[in-house]
Coordinates of C-alpha atoms in Angstrom, one line a residue:
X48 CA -140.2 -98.7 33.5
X49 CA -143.7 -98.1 33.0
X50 CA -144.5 -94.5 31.3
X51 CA -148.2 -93.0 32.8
X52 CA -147.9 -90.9 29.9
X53 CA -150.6 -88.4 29.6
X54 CA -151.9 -85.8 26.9
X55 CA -149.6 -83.4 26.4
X56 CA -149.7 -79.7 27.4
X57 CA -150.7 -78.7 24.2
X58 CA -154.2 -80.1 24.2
X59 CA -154.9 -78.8 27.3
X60 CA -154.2 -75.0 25.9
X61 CA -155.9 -75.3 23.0
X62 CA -159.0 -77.0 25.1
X63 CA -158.4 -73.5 27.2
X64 CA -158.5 -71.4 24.0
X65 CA -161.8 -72.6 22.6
X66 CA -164.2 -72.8 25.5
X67 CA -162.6 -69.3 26.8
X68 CA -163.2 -67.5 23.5
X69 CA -166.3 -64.8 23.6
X70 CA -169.4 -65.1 22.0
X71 CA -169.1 -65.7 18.7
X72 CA -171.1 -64.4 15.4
X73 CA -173.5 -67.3 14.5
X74 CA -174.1 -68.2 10.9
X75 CA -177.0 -70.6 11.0
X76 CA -177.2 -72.4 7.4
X77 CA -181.2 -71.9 7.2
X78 CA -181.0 -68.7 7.1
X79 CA -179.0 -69.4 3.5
X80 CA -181.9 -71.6 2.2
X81 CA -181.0 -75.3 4.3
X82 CA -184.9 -77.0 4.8
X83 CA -184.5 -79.5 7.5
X84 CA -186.6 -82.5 7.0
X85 CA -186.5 -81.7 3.2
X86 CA -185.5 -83.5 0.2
X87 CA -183.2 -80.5 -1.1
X88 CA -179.4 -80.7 -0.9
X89 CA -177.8 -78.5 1.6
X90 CA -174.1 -77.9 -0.5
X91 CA -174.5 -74.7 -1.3
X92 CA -176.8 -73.4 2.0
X93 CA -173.1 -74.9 3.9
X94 CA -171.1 -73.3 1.7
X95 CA -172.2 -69.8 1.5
X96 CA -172.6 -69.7 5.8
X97 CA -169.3 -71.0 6.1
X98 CA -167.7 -68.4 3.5
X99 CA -169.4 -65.5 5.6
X100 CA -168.3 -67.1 9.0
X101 CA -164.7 -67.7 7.3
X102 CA -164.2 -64.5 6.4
X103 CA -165.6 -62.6 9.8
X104 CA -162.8 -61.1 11.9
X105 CA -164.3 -62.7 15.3
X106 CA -164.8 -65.9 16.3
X107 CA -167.3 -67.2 14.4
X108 CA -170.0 -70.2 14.5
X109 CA -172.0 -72.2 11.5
X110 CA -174.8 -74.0 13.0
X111 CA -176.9 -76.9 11.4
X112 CA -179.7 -77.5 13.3
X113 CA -181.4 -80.4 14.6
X114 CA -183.0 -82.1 11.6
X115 CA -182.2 -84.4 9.0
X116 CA -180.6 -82.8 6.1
X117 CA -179.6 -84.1 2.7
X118 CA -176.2 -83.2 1.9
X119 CA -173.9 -83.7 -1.5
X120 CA -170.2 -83.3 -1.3
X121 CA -168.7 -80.4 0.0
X122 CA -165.0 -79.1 0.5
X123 CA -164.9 -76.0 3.2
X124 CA -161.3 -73.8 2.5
X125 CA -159.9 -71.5 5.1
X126 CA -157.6 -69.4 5.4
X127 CA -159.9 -67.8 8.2
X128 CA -159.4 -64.7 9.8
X129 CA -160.6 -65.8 13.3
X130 CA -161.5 -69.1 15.0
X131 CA -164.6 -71.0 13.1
X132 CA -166.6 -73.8 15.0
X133 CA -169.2 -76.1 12.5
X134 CA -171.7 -77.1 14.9
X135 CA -173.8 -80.2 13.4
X136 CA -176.6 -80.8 15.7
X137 CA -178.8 -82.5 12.9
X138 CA -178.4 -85.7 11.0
X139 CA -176.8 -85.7 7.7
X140 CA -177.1 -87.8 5.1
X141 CA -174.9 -88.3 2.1
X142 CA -176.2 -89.8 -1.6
X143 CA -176.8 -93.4 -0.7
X144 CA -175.6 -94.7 -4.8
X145 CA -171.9 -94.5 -4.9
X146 CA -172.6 -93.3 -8.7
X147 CA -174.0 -89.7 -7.8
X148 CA -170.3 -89.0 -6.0
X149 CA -167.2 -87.3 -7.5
X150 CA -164.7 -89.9 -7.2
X151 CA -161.9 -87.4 -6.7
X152 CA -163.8 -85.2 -3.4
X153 CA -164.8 -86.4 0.0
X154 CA -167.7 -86.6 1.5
X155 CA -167.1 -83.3 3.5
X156 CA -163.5 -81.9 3.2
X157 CA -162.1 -79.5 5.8
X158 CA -158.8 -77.8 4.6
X159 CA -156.4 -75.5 5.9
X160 CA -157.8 -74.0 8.7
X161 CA -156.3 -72.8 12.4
X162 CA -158.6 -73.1 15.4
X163 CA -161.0 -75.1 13.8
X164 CA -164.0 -77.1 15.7
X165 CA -166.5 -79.7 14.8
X166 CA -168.7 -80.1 17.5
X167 CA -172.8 -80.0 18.2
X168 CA -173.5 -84.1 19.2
X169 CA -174.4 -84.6 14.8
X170 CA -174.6 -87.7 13.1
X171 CA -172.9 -87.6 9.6
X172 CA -175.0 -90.3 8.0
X173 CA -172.8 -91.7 4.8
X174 CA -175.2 -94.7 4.0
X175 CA -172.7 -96.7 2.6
X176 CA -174.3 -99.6 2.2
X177 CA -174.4 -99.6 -1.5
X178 CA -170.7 -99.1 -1.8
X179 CA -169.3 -102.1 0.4
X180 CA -169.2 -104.7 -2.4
X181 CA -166.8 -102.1 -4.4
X182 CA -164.4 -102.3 -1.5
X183 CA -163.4 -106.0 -1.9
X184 CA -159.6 -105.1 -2.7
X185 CA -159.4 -108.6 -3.7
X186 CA -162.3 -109.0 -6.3
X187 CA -162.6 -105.2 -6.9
X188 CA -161.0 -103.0 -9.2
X189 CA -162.4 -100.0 -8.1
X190 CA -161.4 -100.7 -4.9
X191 CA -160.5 -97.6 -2.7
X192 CA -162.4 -95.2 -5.1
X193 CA -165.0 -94.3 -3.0
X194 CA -165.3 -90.9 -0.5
X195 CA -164.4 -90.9 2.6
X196 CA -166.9 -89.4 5.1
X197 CA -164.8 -87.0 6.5
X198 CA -161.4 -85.5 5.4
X199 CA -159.4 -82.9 7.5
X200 CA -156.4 -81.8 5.7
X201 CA -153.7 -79.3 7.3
X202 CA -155.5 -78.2 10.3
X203 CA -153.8 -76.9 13.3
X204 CA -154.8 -76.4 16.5
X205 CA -158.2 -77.7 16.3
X206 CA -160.7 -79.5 18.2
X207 CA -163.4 -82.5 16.5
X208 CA -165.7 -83.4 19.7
X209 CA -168.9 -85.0 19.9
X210 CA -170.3 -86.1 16.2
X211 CA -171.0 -89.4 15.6
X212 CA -169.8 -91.3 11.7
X213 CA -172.3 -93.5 10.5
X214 CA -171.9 -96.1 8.0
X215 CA -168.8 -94.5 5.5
X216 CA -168.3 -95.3 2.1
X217 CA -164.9 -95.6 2.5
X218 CA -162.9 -94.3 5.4
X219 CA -165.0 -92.5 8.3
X220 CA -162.4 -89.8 8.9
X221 CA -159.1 -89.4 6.9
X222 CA -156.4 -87.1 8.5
X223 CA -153.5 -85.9 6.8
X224 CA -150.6 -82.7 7.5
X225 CA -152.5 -81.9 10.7
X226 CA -150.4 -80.3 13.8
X227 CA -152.3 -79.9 17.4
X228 CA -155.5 -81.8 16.3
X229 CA -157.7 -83.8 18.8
X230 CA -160.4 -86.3 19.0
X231 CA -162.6 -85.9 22.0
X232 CA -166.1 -88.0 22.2
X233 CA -166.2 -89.3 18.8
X234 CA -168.3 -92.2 17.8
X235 CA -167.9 -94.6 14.5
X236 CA -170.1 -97.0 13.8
X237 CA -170.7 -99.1 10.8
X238 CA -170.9 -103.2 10.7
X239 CA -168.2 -105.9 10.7
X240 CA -168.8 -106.5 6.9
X241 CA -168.2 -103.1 5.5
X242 CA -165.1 -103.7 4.3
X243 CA -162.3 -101.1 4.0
X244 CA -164.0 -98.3 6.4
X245 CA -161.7 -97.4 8.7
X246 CA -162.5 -95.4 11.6
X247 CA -159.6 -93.1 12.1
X248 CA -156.4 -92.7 9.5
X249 CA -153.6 -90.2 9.9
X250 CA -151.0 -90.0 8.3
X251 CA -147.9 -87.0 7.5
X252 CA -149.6 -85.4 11.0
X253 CA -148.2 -84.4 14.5
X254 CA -149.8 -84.1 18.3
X255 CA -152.9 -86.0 16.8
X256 CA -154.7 -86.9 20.2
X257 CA -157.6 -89.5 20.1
X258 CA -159.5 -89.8 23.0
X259 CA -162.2 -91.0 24.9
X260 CA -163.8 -92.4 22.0
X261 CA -166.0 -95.5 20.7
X262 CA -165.1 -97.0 17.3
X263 CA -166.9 -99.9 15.9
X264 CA -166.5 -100.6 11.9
X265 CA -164.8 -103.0 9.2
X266 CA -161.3 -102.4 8.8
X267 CA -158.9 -101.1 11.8
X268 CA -160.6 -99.0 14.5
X269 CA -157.7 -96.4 14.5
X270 CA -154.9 -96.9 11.5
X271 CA -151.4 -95.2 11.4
X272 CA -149.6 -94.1 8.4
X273 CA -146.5 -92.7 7.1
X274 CA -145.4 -89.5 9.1
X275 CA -146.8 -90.0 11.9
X276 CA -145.1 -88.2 15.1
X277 CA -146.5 -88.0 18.4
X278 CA -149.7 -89.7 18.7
X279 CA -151.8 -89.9 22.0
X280 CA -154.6 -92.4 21.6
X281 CA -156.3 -93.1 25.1
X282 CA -159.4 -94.3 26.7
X283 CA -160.9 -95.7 23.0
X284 CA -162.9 -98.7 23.2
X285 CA -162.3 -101.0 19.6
X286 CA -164.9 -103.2 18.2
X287 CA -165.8 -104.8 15.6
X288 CA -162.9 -103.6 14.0
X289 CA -159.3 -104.7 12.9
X290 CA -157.7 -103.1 16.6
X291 CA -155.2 -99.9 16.1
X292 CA -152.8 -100.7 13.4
X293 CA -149.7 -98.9 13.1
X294 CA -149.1 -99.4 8.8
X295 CA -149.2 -101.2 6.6
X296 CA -146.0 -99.5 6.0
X297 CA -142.9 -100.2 3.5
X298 CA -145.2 -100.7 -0.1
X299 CA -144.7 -96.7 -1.1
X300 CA -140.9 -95.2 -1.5
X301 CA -140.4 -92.4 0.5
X302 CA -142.9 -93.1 3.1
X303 CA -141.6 -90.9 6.5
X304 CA -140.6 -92.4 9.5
X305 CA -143.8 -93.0 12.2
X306 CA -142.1 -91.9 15.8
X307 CA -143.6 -92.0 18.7
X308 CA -147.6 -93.2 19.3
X309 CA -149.1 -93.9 22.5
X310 CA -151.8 -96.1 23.5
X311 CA -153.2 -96.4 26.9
X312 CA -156.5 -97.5 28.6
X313 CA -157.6 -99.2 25.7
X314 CA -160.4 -101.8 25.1
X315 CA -161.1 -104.3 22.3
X316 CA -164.2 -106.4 21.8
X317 CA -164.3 -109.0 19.2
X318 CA -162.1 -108.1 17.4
X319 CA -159.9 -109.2 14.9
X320 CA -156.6 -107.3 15.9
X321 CA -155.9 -105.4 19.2
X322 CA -152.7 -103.6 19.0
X323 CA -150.9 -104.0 15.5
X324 CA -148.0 -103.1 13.5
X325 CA -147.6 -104.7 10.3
X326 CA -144.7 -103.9 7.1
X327 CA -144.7 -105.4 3.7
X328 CA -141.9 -108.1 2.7
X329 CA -140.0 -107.0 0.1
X330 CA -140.9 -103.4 1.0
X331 CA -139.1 -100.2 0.6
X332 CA -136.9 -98.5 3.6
X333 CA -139.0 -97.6 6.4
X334 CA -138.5 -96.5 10.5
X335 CA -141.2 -96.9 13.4
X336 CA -139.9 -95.9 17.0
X337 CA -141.0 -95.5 20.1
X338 CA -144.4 -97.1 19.9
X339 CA -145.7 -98.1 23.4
X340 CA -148.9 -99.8 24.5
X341 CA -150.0 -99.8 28.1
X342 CA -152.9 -101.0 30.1
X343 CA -155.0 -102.5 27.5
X344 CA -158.0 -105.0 27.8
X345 CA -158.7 -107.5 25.6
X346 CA -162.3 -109.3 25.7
X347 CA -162.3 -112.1 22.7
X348 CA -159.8 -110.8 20.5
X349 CA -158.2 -113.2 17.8
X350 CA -154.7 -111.4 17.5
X351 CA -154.2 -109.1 20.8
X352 CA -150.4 -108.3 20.2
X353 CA -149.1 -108.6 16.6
X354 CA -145.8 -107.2 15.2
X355 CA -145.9 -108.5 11.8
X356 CA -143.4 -107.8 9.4
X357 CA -144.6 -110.1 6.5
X358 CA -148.0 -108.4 6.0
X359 CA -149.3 -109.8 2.9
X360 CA -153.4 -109.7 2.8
X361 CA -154.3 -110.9 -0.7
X362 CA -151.0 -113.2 -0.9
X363 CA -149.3 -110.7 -3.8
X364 CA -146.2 -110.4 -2.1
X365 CA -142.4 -111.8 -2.0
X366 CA -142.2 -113.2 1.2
X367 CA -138.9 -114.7 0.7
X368 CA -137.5 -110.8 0.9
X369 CA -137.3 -109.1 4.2
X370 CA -139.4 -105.7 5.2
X371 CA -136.8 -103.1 5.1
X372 CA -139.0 -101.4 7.9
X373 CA -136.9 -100.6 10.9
X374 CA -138.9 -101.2 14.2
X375 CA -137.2 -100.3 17.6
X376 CA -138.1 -98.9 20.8
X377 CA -141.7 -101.0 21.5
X378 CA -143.2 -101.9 24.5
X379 CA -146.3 -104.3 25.6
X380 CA -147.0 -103.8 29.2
X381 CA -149.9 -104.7 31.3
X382 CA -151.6 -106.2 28.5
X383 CA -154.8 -108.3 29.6
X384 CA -157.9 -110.4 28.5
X385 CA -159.2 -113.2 26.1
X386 CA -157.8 -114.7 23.3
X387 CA -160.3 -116.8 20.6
X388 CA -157.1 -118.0 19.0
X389 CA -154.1 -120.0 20.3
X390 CA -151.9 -116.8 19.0
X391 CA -151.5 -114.2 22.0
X392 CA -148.6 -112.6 21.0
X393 CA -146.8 -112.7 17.5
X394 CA -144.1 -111.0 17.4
X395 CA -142.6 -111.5 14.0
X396 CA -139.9 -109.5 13.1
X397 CA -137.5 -109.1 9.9
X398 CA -134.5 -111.1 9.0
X399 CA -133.8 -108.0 7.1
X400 CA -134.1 -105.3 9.9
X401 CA -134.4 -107.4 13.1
X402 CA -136.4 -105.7 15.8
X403 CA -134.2 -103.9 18.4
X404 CA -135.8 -102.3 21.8
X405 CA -138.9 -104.7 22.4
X406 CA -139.9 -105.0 25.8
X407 CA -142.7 -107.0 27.2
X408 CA -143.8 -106.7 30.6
X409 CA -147.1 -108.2 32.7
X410 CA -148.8 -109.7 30.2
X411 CA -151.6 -111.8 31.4
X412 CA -154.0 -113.2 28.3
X413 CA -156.1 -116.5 27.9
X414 CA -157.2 -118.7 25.2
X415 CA -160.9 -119.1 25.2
X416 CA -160.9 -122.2 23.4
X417 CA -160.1 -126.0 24.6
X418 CA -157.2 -126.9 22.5
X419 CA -154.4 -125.7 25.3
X420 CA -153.4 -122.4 26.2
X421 CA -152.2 -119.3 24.9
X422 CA -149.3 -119.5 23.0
X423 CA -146.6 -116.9 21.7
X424 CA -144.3 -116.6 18.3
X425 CA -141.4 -114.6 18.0
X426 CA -139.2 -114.3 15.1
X427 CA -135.8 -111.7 14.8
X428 CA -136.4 -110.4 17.9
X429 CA -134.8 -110.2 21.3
X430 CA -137.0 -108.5 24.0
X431 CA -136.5 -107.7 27.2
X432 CA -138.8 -108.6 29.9
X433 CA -140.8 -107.3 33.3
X434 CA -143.3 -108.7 35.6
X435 CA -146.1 -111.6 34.9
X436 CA -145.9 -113.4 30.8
X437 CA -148.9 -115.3 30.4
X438 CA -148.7 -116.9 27.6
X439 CA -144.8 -117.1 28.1
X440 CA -142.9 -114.9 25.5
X441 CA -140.2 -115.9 23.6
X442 CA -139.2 -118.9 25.7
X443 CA -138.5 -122.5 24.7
X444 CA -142.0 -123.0 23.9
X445 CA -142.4 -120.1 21.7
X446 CA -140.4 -120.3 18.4
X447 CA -137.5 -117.6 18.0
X448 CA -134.3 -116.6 16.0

């Protein structure tokens, strides 16, 4: 049964809520000593308009305005008495040397905040660059260390539209504890080889909505962590990129059980994942349920459908011990496209935890190479099946126990 799901209701109301608010008061951040086209940091300019804004009891608006602006790292607190929009209609620019950053702050941090927006067509320029060798977790002990362009922490209710993230140190945006947050018209961009930038992590959030997006960047295009609970990603086109990854999951004890993420109308171009969900042999316990994939398109993707519960990237692991990951309630459906390898669909699951609810239903995706066609793995897995299977899943020529 195929699902049509949509955004939920909730979206929708707080899409109501923001563009039916009256005017608001405007805090523009020259007017607190910003100099566009300057050399002078804007920290403290941001700071002092959005404490203002924060604490007025309207609706209120901090404006950066078109320019390019140097900015340092900055953390923005609520608790705010009303609504409070940041519109970034400039470009901003973060310290290109990984050295001039606080290794424990973000780029720019938003926290705790109800009926927040980021909006205004801005560019947050993190010239990263410099810090892409450092993100080699294989050669790099300082791996991981490095700020993430953008951080929203405990927001509800709130809306990030229109900015663009250019070239992160680390992660372009990092969500975590966030209830009611959506992603409208957001654009990440950084090359193939800047390793470890992910576009968009949550984690520990719920009714995180991603839509209508483009990501392009080193590491996964969209990746889900612990907590997770009803996720809407929808009309995102992937590439370069690692696809949308739900984990890695199972390294960290007492990681929370991921339920229910939705991905429909989805492309991927080159790249080297579509959609993924990969656990740690040897792991700690873990659940993911109900994660469903529909009406996806694939153009030249090396991995399009990958369930794989022996993720192991830098060959540290115990892959004689099962994931104790849980994975149940998944379906594939109208999955379709180009393959550049041989392997379609792989879906590997534990000898541990078996997969239970998999179903697989008109899948139709090509090899683009001349060594045969697409081919299909399955381990500890039964699935269930509807429509067209091209490459055949889980038959006689597919291995699986």
């Amino acid at each position: 049964m195929y699902l049509n799901f949509k955004l939920p209701f909730a979206f929708a109301l707080v899409f109501l809520v923001y563009t039916g608010e009256s005017q608001p008061a405007v805090f523009d951040v020259t007017k607190f000593g910003a100099k566009p086209d300057s050399n002078e940091d804007i920290s403290k300019a941001l700071l002092s308009a959005f404490k203002e804004a924060c604490n007025s009891k309207i609706p209120s608006k901090v404006v950066i305005p078109k320019g390019i602006y140097l900015m340092n790292q900055v953390r923005l607190e609520g608790n705010c008495k009303a609504p409070i929009e940041l519109q970034i209609q400039a470009t901003l620019k973060a310290p290109p040397n990984p050295s001039q950053l606080k290794k424990d702050m973000e780029w720019l941090t938003i926290n705790h905040i109800d009926h927040f927006t980021l909006s205004g067509g801005g560019i947050f320029d993190g010239q990263g660059e410099q810090g892409w060798a450092q993100n080699d977790c294989k050669n790099s002990e300082s791996c991981g260390k490095l700020p993430n362009n953008l951080s929203f922490n405990f927001l509800t209710n709130s809306i990030i539209r229109d900015i663009t993230s250019l070239d992160s140190k680390l992660f372009h945006i990092n969500v975590l504890g966030c209830k009611n947050l959506t992603f409208i018209g957001v654009n990440i961009k950084a090359p193939a080889q800047s390793l470890n930038t992910d576009g968009i992590h949550v984690a520990r959030s719920r009714g995180v909505n991603i839509t209508n997006s483009e990501i392009g960047t080193g590491d996964d295009c969209i990746s889900i962590g612990d907590g997770v609970q009803q996720m809407y990603i929808t009309n995102v086109t992937c590439g370069p990129g690692h696809g949308i990854s739900v984990g890695s999951l199972g390294k960290t004890p007492g990681e929370l059980p991921v339920v229910g993420v939705f991905v429909q109308n989805c492309t991927f171009i080159d790249t080297d994942n579509g959609v993924r969900v990969k656990t740690w042999p040897a792991s700690h316990n873990g659940v993911v349920r109900d994660l469903h994939y529909e009406d996806i398109i694939v153009q030249n993707v090396s991995n399009p459908v990958v369930i794989d519960q022996l993720y192991c990237p830098y060959n540290q692991c115990k892959k004689d011990l099962p994931s104790q990951v849980k994975i149940s309630k998944v379906s594939f459906k109208n999955i379709r496209g180009t393959s550049r390898t041989q392997d379609a669909i792989q879906i590997n699951c534990s000898k541990g935890v078996p997969c239970e609810g998999v179903e697989v239903g008109d899948i139709d995706i090509t090899y683009n190479g001349n060594e045969g066609p697409a081919k299909s793995s399955c381990q500890n897995v039964d699935p269930s099946f509807v429509g067209k299977q091209n490459p055949p899943v889980c038959t006689s020529s597919a291995e699986s126990s």
